[in-house]
Structure formats: structure tokens, C-alpha cells
Short mmCIF file of C-alpha atoms and ligand atoms in Angstrom, two decimals:
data_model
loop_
_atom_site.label_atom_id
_atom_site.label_comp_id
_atom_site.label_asym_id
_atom_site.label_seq_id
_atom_site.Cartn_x
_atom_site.Cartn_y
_atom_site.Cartn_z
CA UNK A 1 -6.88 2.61 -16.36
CA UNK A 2 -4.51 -0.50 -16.90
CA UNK A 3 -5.00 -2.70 -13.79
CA UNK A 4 -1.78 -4.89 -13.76
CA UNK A 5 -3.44 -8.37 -13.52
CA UNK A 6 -2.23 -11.52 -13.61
CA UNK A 7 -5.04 -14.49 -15.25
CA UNK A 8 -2.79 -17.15 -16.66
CA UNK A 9 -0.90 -19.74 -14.68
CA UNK A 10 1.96 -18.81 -17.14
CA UNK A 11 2.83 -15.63 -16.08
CA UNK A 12 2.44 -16.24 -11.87
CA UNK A 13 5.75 -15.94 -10.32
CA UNK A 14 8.08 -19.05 -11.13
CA UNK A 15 7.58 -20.48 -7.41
CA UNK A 16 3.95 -20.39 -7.70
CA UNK A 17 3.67 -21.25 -11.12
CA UNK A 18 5.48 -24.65 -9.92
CA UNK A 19 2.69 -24.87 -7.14
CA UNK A 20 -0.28 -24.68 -8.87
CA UNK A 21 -1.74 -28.57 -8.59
CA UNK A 22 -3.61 -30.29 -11.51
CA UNK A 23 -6.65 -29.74 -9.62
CA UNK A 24 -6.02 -25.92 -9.18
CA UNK A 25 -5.35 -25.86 -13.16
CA UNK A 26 -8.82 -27.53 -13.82
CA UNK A 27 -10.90 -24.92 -11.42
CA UNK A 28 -8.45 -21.78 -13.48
CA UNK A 29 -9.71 -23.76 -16.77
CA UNK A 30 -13.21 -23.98 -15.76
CA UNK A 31 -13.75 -20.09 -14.40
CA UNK A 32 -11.57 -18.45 -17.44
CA UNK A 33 -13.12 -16.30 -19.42
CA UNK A 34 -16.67 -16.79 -17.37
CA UNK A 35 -18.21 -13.94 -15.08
CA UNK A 36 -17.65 -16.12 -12.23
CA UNK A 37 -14.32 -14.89 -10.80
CA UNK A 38 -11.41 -16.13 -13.15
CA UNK A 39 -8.03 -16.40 -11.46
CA UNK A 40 -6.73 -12.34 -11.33
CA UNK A 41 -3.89 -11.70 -8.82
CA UNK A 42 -1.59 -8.41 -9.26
CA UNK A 43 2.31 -9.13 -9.58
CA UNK A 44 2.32 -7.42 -6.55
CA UNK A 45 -0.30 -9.53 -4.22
CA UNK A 46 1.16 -12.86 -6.37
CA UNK A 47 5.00 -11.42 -5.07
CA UNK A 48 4.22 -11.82 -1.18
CA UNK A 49 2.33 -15.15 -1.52
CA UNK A 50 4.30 -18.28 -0.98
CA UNK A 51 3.91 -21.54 -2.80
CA UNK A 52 2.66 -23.63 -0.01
CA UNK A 53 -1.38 -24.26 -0.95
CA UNK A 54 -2.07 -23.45 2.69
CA UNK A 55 -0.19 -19.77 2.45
CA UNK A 56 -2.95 -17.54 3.42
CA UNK A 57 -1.98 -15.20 0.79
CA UNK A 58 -2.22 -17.88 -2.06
CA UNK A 59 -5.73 -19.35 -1.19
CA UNK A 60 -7.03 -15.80 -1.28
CA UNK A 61 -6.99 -15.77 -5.00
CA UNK A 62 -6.13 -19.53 -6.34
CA UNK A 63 -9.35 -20.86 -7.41
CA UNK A 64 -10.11 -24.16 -5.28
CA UNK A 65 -12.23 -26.97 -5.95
CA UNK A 66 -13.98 -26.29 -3.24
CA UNK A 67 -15.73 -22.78 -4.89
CA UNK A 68 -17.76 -25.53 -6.69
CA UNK A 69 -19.40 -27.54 -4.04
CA UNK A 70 -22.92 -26.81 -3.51
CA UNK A 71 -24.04 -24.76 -0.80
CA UNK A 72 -27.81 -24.35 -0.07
CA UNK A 73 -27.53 -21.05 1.80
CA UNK A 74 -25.81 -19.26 -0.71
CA UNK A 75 -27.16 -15.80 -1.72
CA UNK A 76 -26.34 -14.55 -5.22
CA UNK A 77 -27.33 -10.79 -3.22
CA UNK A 78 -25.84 -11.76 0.21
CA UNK A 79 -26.35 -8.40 1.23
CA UNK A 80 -29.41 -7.71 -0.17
CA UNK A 81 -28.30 -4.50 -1.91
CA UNK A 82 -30.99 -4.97 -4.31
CA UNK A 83 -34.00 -4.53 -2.27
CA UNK A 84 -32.44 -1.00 -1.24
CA UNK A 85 -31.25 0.68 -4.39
CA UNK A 86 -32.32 4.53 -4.89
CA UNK A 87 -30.56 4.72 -8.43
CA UNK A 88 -28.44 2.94 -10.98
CA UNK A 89 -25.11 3.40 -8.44
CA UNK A 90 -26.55 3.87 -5.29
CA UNK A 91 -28.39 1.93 -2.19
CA UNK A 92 -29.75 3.49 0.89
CA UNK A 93 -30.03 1.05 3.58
CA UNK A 94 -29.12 3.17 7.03
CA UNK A 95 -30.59 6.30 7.56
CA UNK A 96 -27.74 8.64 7.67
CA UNK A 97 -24.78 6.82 5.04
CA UNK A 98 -25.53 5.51 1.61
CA UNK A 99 -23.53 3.38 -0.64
CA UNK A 100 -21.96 4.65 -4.03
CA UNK A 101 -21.16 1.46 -6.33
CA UNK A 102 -18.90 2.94 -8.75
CA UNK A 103 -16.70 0.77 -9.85
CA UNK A 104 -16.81 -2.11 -12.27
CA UNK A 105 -13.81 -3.81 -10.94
CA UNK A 106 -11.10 -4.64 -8.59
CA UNK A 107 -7.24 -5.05 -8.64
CA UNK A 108 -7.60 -9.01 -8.02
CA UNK A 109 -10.03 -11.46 -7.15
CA UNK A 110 -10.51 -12.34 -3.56
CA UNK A 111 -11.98 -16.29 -3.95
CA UNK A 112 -14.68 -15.03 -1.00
CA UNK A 113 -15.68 -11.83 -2.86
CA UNK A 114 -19.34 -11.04 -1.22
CA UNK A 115 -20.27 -9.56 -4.63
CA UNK A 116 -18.92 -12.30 -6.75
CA UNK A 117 -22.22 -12.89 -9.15
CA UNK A 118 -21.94 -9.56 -9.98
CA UNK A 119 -18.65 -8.69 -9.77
CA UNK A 120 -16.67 -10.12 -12.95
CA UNK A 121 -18.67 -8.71 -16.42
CA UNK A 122 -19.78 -5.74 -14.55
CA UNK A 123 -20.54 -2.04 -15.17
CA UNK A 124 -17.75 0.19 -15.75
CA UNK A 125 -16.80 3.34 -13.67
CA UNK A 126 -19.77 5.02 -12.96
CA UNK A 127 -20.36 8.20 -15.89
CA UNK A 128 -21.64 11.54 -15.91
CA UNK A 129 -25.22 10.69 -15.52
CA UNK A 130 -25.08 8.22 -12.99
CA UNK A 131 -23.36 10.49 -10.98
CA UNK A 132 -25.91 13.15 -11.55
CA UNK A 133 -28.79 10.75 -10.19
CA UNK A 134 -27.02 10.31 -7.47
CA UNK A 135 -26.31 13.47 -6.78
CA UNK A 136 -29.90 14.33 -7.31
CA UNK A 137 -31.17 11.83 -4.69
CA UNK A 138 -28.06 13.04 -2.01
CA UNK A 139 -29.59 16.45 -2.15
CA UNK A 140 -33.18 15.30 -1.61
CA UNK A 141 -31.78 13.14 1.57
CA UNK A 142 -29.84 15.82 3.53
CA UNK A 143 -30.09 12.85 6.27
CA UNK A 144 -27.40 11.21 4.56
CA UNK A 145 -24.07 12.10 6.18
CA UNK A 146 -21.66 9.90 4.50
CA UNK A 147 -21.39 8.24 1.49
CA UNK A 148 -19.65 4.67 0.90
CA UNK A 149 -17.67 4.81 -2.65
CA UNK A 150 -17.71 1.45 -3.44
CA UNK A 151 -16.76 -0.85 -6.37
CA UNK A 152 -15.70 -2.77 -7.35
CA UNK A 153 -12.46 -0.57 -6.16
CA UNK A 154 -13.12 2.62 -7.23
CA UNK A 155 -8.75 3.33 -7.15
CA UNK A 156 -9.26 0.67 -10.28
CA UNK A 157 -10.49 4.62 -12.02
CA UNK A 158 -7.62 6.68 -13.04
CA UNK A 159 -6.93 10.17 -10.55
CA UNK A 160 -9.43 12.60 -13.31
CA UNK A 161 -12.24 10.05 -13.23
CA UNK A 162 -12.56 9.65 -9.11
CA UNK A 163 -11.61 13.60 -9.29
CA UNK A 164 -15.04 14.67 -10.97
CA UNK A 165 -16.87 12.25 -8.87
CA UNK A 166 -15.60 13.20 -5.28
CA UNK A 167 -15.81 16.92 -6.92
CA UNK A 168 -19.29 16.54 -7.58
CA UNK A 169 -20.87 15.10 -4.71
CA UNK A 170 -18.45 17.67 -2.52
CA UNK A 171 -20.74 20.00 -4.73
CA UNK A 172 -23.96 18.16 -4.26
CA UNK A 173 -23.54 17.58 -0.32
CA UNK A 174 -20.99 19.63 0.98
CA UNK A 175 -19.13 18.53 4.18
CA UNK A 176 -20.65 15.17 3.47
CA UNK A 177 -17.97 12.25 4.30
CA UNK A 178 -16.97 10.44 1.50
CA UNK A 179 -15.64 6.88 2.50
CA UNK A 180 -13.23 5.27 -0.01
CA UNK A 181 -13.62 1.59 0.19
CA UNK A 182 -10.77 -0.02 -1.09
CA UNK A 183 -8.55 -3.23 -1.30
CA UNK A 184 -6.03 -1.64 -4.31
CA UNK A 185 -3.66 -0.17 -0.71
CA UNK A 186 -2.80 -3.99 -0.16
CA UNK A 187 -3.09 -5.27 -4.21
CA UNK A 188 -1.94 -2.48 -6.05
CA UNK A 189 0.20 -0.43 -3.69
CA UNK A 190 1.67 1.18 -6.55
CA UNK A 191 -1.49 2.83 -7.70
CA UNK A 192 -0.75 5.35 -4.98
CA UNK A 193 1.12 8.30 -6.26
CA UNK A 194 1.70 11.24 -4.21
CA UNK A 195 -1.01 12.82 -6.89
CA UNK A 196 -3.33 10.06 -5.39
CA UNK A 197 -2.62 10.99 -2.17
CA UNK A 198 -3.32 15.02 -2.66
CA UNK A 199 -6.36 14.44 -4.55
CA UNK A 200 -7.99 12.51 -1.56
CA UNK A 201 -6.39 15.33 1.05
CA UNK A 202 -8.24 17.80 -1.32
CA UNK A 203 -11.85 16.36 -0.60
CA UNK A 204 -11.32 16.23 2.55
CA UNK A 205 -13.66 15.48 4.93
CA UNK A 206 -12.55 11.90 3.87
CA UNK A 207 -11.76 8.38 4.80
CA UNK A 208 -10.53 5.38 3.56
CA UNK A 209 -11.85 1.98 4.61
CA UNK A 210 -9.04 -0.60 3.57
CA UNK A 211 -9.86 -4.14 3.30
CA UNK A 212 -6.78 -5.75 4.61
CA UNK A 213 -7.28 -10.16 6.32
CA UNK A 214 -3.13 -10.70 7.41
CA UNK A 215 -0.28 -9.16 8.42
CA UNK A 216 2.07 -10.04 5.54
CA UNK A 217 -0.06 -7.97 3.21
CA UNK A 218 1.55 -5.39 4.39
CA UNK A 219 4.98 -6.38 3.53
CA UNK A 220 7.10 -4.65 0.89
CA UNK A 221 8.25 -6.20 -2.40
CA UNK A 222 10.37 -4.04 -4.59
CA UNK A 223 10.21 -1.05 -2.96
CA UNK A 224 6.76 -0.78 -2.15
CA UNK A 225 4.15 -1.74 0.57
CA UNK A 226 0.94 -1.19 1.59
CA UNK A 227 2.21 -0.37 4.62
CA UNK A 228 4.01 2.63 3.23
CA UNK A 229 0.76 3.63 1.12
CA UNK A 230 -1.53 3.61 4.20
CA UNK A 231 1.25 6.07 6.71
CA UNK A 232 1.34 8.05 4.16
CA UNK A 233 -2.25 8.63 4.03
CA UNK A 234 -2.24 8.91 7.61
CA UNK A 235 0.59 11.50 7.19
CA UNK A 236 -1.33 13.25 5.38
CA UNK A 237 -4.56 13.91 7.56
CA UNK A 238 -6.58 11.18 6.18
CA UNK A 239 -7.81 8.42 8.49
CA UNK A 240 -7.72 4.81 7.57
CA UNK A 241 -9.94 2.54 9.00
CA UNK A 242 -9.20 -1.47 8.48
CA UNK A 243 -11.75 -3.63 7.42
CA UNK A 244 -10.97 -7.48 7.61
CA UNK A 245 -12.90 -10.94 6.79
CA UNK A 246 -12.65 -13.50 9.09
CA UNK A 247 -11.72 -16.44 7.03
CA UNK A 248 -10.81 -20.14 7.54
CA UNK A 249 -7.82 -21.21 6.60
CA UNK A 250 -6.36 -17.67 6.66
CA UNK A 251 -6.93 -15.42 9.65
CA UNK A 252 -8.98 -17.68 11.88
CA UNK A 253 -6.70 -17.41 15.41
CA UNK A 254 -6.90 -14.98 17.71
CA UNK A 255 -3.12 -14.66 17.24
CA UNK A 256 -2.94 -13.90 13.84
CA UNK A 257 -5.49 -11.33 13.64
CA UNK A 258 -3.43 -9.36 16.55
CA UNK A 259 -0.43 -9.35 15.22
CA UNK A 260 -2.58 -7.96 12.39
CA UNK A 261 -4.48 -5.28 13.95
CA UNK A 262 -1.37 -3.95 16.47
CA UNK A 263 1.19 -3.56 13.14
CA UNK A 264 -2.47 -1.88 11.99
CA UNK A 265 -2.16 0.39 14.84
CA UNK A 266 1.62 0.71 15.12
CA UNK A 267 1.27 2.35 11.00
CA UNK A 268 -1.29 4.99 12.71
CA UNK A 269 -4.64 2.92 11.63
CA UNK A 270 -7.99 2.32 12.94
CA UNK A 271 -9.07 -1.48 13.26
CA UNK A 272 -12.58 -0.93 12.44
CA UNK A 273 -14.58 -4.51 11.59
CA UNK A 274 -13.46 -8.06 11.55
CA UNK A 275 -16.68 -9.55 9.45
CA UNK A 276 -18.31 -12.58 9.48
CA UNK A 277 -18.30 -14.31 6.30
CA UNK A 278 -21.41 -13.42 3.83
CA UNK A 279 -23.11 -16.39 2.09
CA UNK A 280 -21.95 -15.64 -1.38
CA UNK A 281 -21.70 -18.61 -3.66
CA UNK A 282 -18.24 -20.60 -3.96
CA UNK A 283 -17.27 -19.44 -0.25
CA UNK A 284 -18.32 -21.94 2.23
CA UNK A 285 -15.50 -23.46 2.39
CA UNK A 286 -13.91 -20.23 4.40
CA UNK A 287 -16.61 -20.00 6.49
CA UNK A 288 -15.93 -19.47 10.00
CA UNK A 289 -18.61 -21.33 12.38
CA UNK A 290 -19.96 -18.55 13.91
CA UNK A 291 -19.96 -20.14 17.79
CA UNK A 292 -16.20 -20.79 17.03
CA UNK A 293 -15.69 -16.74 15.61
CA UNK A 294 -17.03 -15.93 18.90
CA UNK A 295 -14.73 -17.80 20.61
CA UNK A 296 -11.93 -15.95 18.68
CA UNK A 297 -12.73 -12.97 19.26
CA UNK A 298 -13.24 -12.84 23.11
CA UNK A 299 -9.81 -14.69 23.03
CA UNK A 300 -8.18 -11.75 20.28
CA UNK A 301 -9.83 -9.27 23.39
CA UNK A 302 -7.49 -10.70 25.84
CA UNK A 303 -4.33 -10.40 23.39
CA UNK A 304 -4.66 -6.51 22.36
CA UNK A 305 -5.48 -3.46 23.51
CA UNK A 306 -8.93 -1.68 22.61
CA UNK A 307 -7.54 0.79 20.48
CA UNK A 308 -6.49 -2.45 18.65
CA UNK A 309 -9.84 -4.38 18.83
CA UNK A 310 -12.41 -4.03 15.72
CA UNK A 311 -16.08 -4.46 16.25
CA UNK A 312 -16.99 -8.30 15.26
CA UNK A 313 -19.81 -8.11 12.94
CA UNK A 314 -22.06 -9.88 10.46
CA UNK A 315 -24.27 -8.42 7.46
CA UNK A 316 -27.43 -10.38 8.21
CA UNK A 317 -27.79 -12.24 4.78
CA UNK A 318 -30.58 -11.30 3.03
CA UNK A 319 -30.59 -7.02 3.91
CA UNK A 320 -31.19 -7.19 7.46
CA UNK A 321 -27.82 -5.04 7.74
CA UNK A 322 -25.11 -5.03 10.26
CA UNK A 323 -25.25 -6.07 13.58
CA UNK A 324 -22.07 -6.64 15.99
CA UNK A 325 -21.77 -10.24 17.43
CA UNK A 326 -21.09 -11.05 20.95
CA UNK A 327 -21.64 -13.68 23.34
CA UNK A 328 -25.27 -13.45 23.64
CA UNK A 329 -26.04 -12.34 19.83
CA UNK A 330 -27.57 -15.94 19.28
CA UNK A 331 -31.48 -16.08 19.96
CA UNK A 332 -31.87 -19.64 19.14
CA UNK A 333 -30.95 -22.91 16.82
CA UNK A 334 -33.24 -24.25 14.23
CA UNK A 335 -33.21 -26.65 12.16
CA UNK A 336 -33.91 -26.29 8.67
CA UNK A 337 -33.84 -28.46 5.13
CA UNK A 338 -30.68 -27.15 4.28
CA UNK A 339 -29.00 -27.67 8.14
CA UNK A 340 -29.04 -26.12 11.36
CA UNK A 341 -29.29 -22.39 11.62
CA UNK A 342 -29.17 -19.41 14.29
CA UNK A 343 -31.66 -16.65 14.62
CA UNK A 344 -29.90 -13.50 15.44
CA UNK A 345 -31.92 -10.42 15.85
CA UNK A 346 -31.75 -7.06 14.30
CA UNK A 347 -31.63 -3.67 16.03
CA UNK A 348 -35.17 -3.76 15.38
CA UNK A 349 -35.91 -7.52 16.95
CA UNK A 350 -36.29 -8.90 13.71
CA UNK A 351 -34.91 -12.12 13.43
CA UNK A 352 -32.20 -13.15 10.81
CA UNK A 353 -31.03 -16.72 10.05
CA UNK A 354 -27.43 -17.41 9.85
CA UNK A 355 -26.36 -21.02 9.24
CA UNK A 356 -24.34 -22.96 11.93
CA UNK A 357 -21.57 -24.39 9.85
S1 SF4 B 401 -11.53 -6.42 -3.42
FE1 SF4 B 401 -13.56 -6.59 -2.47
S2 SF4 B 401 -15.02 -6.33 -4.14
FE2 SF4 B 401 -12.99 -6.79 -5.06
S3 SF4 B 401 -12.92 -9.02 -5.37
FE3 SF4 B 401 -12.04 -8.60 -3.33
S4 SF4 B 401 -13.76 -8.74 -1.90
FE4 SF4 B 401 -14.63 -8.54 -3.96
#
């Protein structure tokens, strides 16, 4: 399926095409054409930014200076997805969900992309035989209750491709929730047809897990918005559950993630997780300090209902999964050769590091 990218600074809209600073053009220089996240914004996502360099729309996909500094507790496998895969496509970390990467690729680069190292250059849409393996593993695990379909973006497949997938692990595991993870709502809004739409109602019991970090990605520009997309999904019995990255520089006020999550909640969505940065390399720089997260979130709490309020969480880095953060999440501080650090435990007691800046 065509994804309608923009890479060059030539074709970005004329306002930001004036913006882009000599320093921006060497980073765009530098990445192009490597598997390191080149510049690749949709017309769409481009549209809504503004030219300012601070616009929290722009810095989500201009390459920065910035992506290059070092950073000693970067994790090319910040999740540590490695350490739990079952098959080609699929890793089985919690006991009752697994994760289904089957996509290659993504409408757009997000500069703080957790699977950056492997993103750019990677597989294609999962095929037929991946599929089957994990379809073969789902029905030896009948303790796995919902599945994660995962990218990539998998709504970077066209309607027939994600059609024979959801079809066949309906088939291999039925009732099994399938959880659409997806960014292409807010990128690609477009990509939705009302085909799209009754394919997903089809296989239903489903859900879709948007990744949306401000409010103004849900604005409309020609015609179209994610905001539309996502009622419409709604509309049509399928729940939406919002996913956002706490990020410096873009969402990090307790003000702009409500006005985020209540328009969420006005459009009939769920705010699920705001997530603490992963360590993946080239993303310091919109790292949140996780003392001062806390701080945001207990003061978002006070702003918005709890119907509004996501769960505050961090992947542990390294595979020692998801844990929510609160006030008294932090075990201790210790220092190490690379800086200070926290230890935040796992559900089991295990403890995790995390740095402090
Ligand atoms: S949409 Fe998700 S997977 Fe794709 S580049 Fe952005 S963060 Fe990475």
C-alpha cells in the first residue's frame, strides 16, 4: 500500500519548508537514505504543524541535532522484546496478551520512536507463514486472551492483507481480543474508509489503541481529522483507547495533556497510558525527568476527571515490563558511571534502573 510520505525538505509545506534551519538540513542530510529514521512526515501530520521549531507538532518528526548526542543509557531493545519472542512476529511477555509485530512500517517517523534501530529497513507485512506460526503458538497458549497487532502500523497494510490476518487468528483463537495499535488515526486519517471501519466492526471483539501526544492532532485539514476517524470508530461499537508519550518539549504540562485527554473523552475515547519515555537511542533529549513526570501527573489529577486520567507508566528498560508510576514507585538513587539512576521495582520486587535525567 502507498503510504503518502513526505522525505525531502522540498516537498514540506511552503511555511515549513521556509523553517527548516541549516542545522535541521544537515541532521535530514545525515539520516537520508540510512535505517536510522530519515525525515518521513505525511502531508497530512506536516499540514497541522506550524513553522515555529518549538511547535510540538514539528519537533515530532524534524530530525534535531540533538538525536546525535551520545547517551550512555540508550537501549537499541528498550523494551527488551528480544529476550521474549515465541516466533518470527510474535513476543510473549505477560501471561494472558501477546504481541503481534506485523508491520514493517509506519505512516511517519516519530523522532522518539521506541523501536527506532529496528524500525526503518525492516520486515514487511507479516505473510502467510508467519502468520501460521503464530497462530500455531496462540493455540498451544489458550492463556493468551488478547493479542497486540503491532508494527510498525499495521493500517500501513492495505484492507485484504490485515483482513486474512485478523481472519485467521479469529480462526485460530476465537473470541480472542485483537488490539490494533496504531498511530495512522492521527498521521494518515485518510487511510480510514468506511471499508476500514466495517472490516474492524467485523472482527469484533476488537480494540484500537491510538497513539495520540497533543490536542491539535486532532484537528482537521481538508476535510479530514483524526478526530472524525476515531467517533466514527466509536460509532461504530469499537472502543478506542489513547495511548500518549510524555515528551519534553511537547506535552510536558499538566495543562496540555488535559485539554488532551478531556477533547479525548468529549470524542467518546478511553485515556488509557501516558508513558514514560523508553531509552531508545537519539531520544534523550525528550526525556521527561521522571521526579518531574510525577509531579505532572498528580497536578494533571487535580485538572480532570478520572474518566479522563490515564494510568502513568514506564516499560522498565531492559524487559522488566510495565509498571504504573506513582509517588512512592522510587526505591532508591544510585549512582552509576553513566549518572545517577532510580531503582524501581517490578510486580515481582525485582529491581529496574531508570536514569534520573
Ligand atoms: S508510529 Fe510508533 S512505531 Fe511508528 S515511528 Fe512512531 S513511535 Fe515508532
Amino acid at each position: 500500500m502507498k503510504i503518502p510520505l513526505i522525505t525531502s525538505i522540498a516537498d514540506l509545506p511552503p511555511a515549513l519548508k521556509a523553517s527548516v534551519t541549516p542545522e535541521e538540513k544537515a541532521c535530514i542530510k545525515k539520516l537520508s537514505g540510512t535505517n536510522s529514521l530519515p525525515l518521513a512526515v505525511t502531508p497530512h501530520f506536516a499540514s497541522l504543524a506550524g513553522p515555529h521549531p518549538g511547535d510540538p507538532l514539528r519537533r515530532q518528526f524534524m530530525p534535531s541535532r540533538n538525536e546525535f548526542d551520545p547517551d550512555a543509557f540508550a537501549l537499541a531493545d528498550p523494551l527488551g522484546e528480544a529476550r521474549y519472542r515465541k516466533t518470527s512476529r510474535l513476543v510473549h511477555q505477560y501471561r494472558d496478551r501477546a504481541l503481534l509485530l506485523a508491520g514493517g512500517s509506519c505512516a511517519g517517523y516519530c523522532r522518539f520512536c521506541f523501536r527506532r534501530v529496528r524500525m526503518s529497513g525492516g520486515p514487511g507485512f507479516i505473510n502467510r507463514i508467519e502468520i501460521a506460526e503464530a497462530c500455531a503458538y496462540l493455540e498451544r497458549h489458550s492463556e493468551i486472551r488478547e493479542i497486540l497487532i503491532s508494527g510498525g502500523d499495521p493500517l500501513t497494510a492495505d484492507n485484504a492483507a490485515l483482513e486474512q490476518l485478523m481472519a485467521a487468528l479469529g480462526k485460530a483463537r476465537p473470541g480472542m481480543v485483537l488490539r490494533i495499535c496504531t498511530r495512522t488515526p492521527v498521521t494518515w486519517p485518510q487511510r480510514f474508509s468506511a471499508k476500514t471501519i466495517g472490516l474492524f466492526a467485523k472482527h469484533k471483539p476488537i480494540r484500537v489503541m491510538v497513539h495520540i501526544n497533543h490536542l491539535r492532532e486532532l484537528e482537521e485539514e481538508g476535510g479530514v481529522s483524526a478526530g472524525q476517524i476515531l467517533k466514527s470508530l466509536v460509532e461504530a461499537g469499537i472502543p478506542v483507547h489513547v495511548q500518549t508519550v510524555l515528551l519534553k518539549g511537547i506535552n510536558d504540562s499538566a495543562k496540555t495533556l488535559a485539554d488532551l485527554f478531556r477533547a479525548c473523552l468529549d470524542l467518546g475515547l478511553s485515556p488509557y497510558y501516558l508513558f514514560q519515555l523508553d531509552l531508545a537511542p537519539g531520544s534523550a533529549h525528550f526525556r521527561v525527568p521522571l521526579k518531574t513526570g510525577l509531579k505532572i501527573y498528580r497536578d494533571l489529577g487535580s485538572l480532570i476527571s478520572g474518566l479522563a486520567l490515564p494510568s502513568y507508566a514506564v516499560d522498565l528498560p531492559g524487559g522488566g515490563g510495565k509498571i504504573r508510576l506513582y509517588d512512592n514507585v522510587i526505591v532508591r538513587e544510585e549512582e552509576r558511571p553513566a549518572g545517577n539512576v532510580y531503582l524501581l521495582a517490578d510486580a515481582g520486587g525485582k529491581l529496574w534502573e531508570y536514569p534520573v535525567n
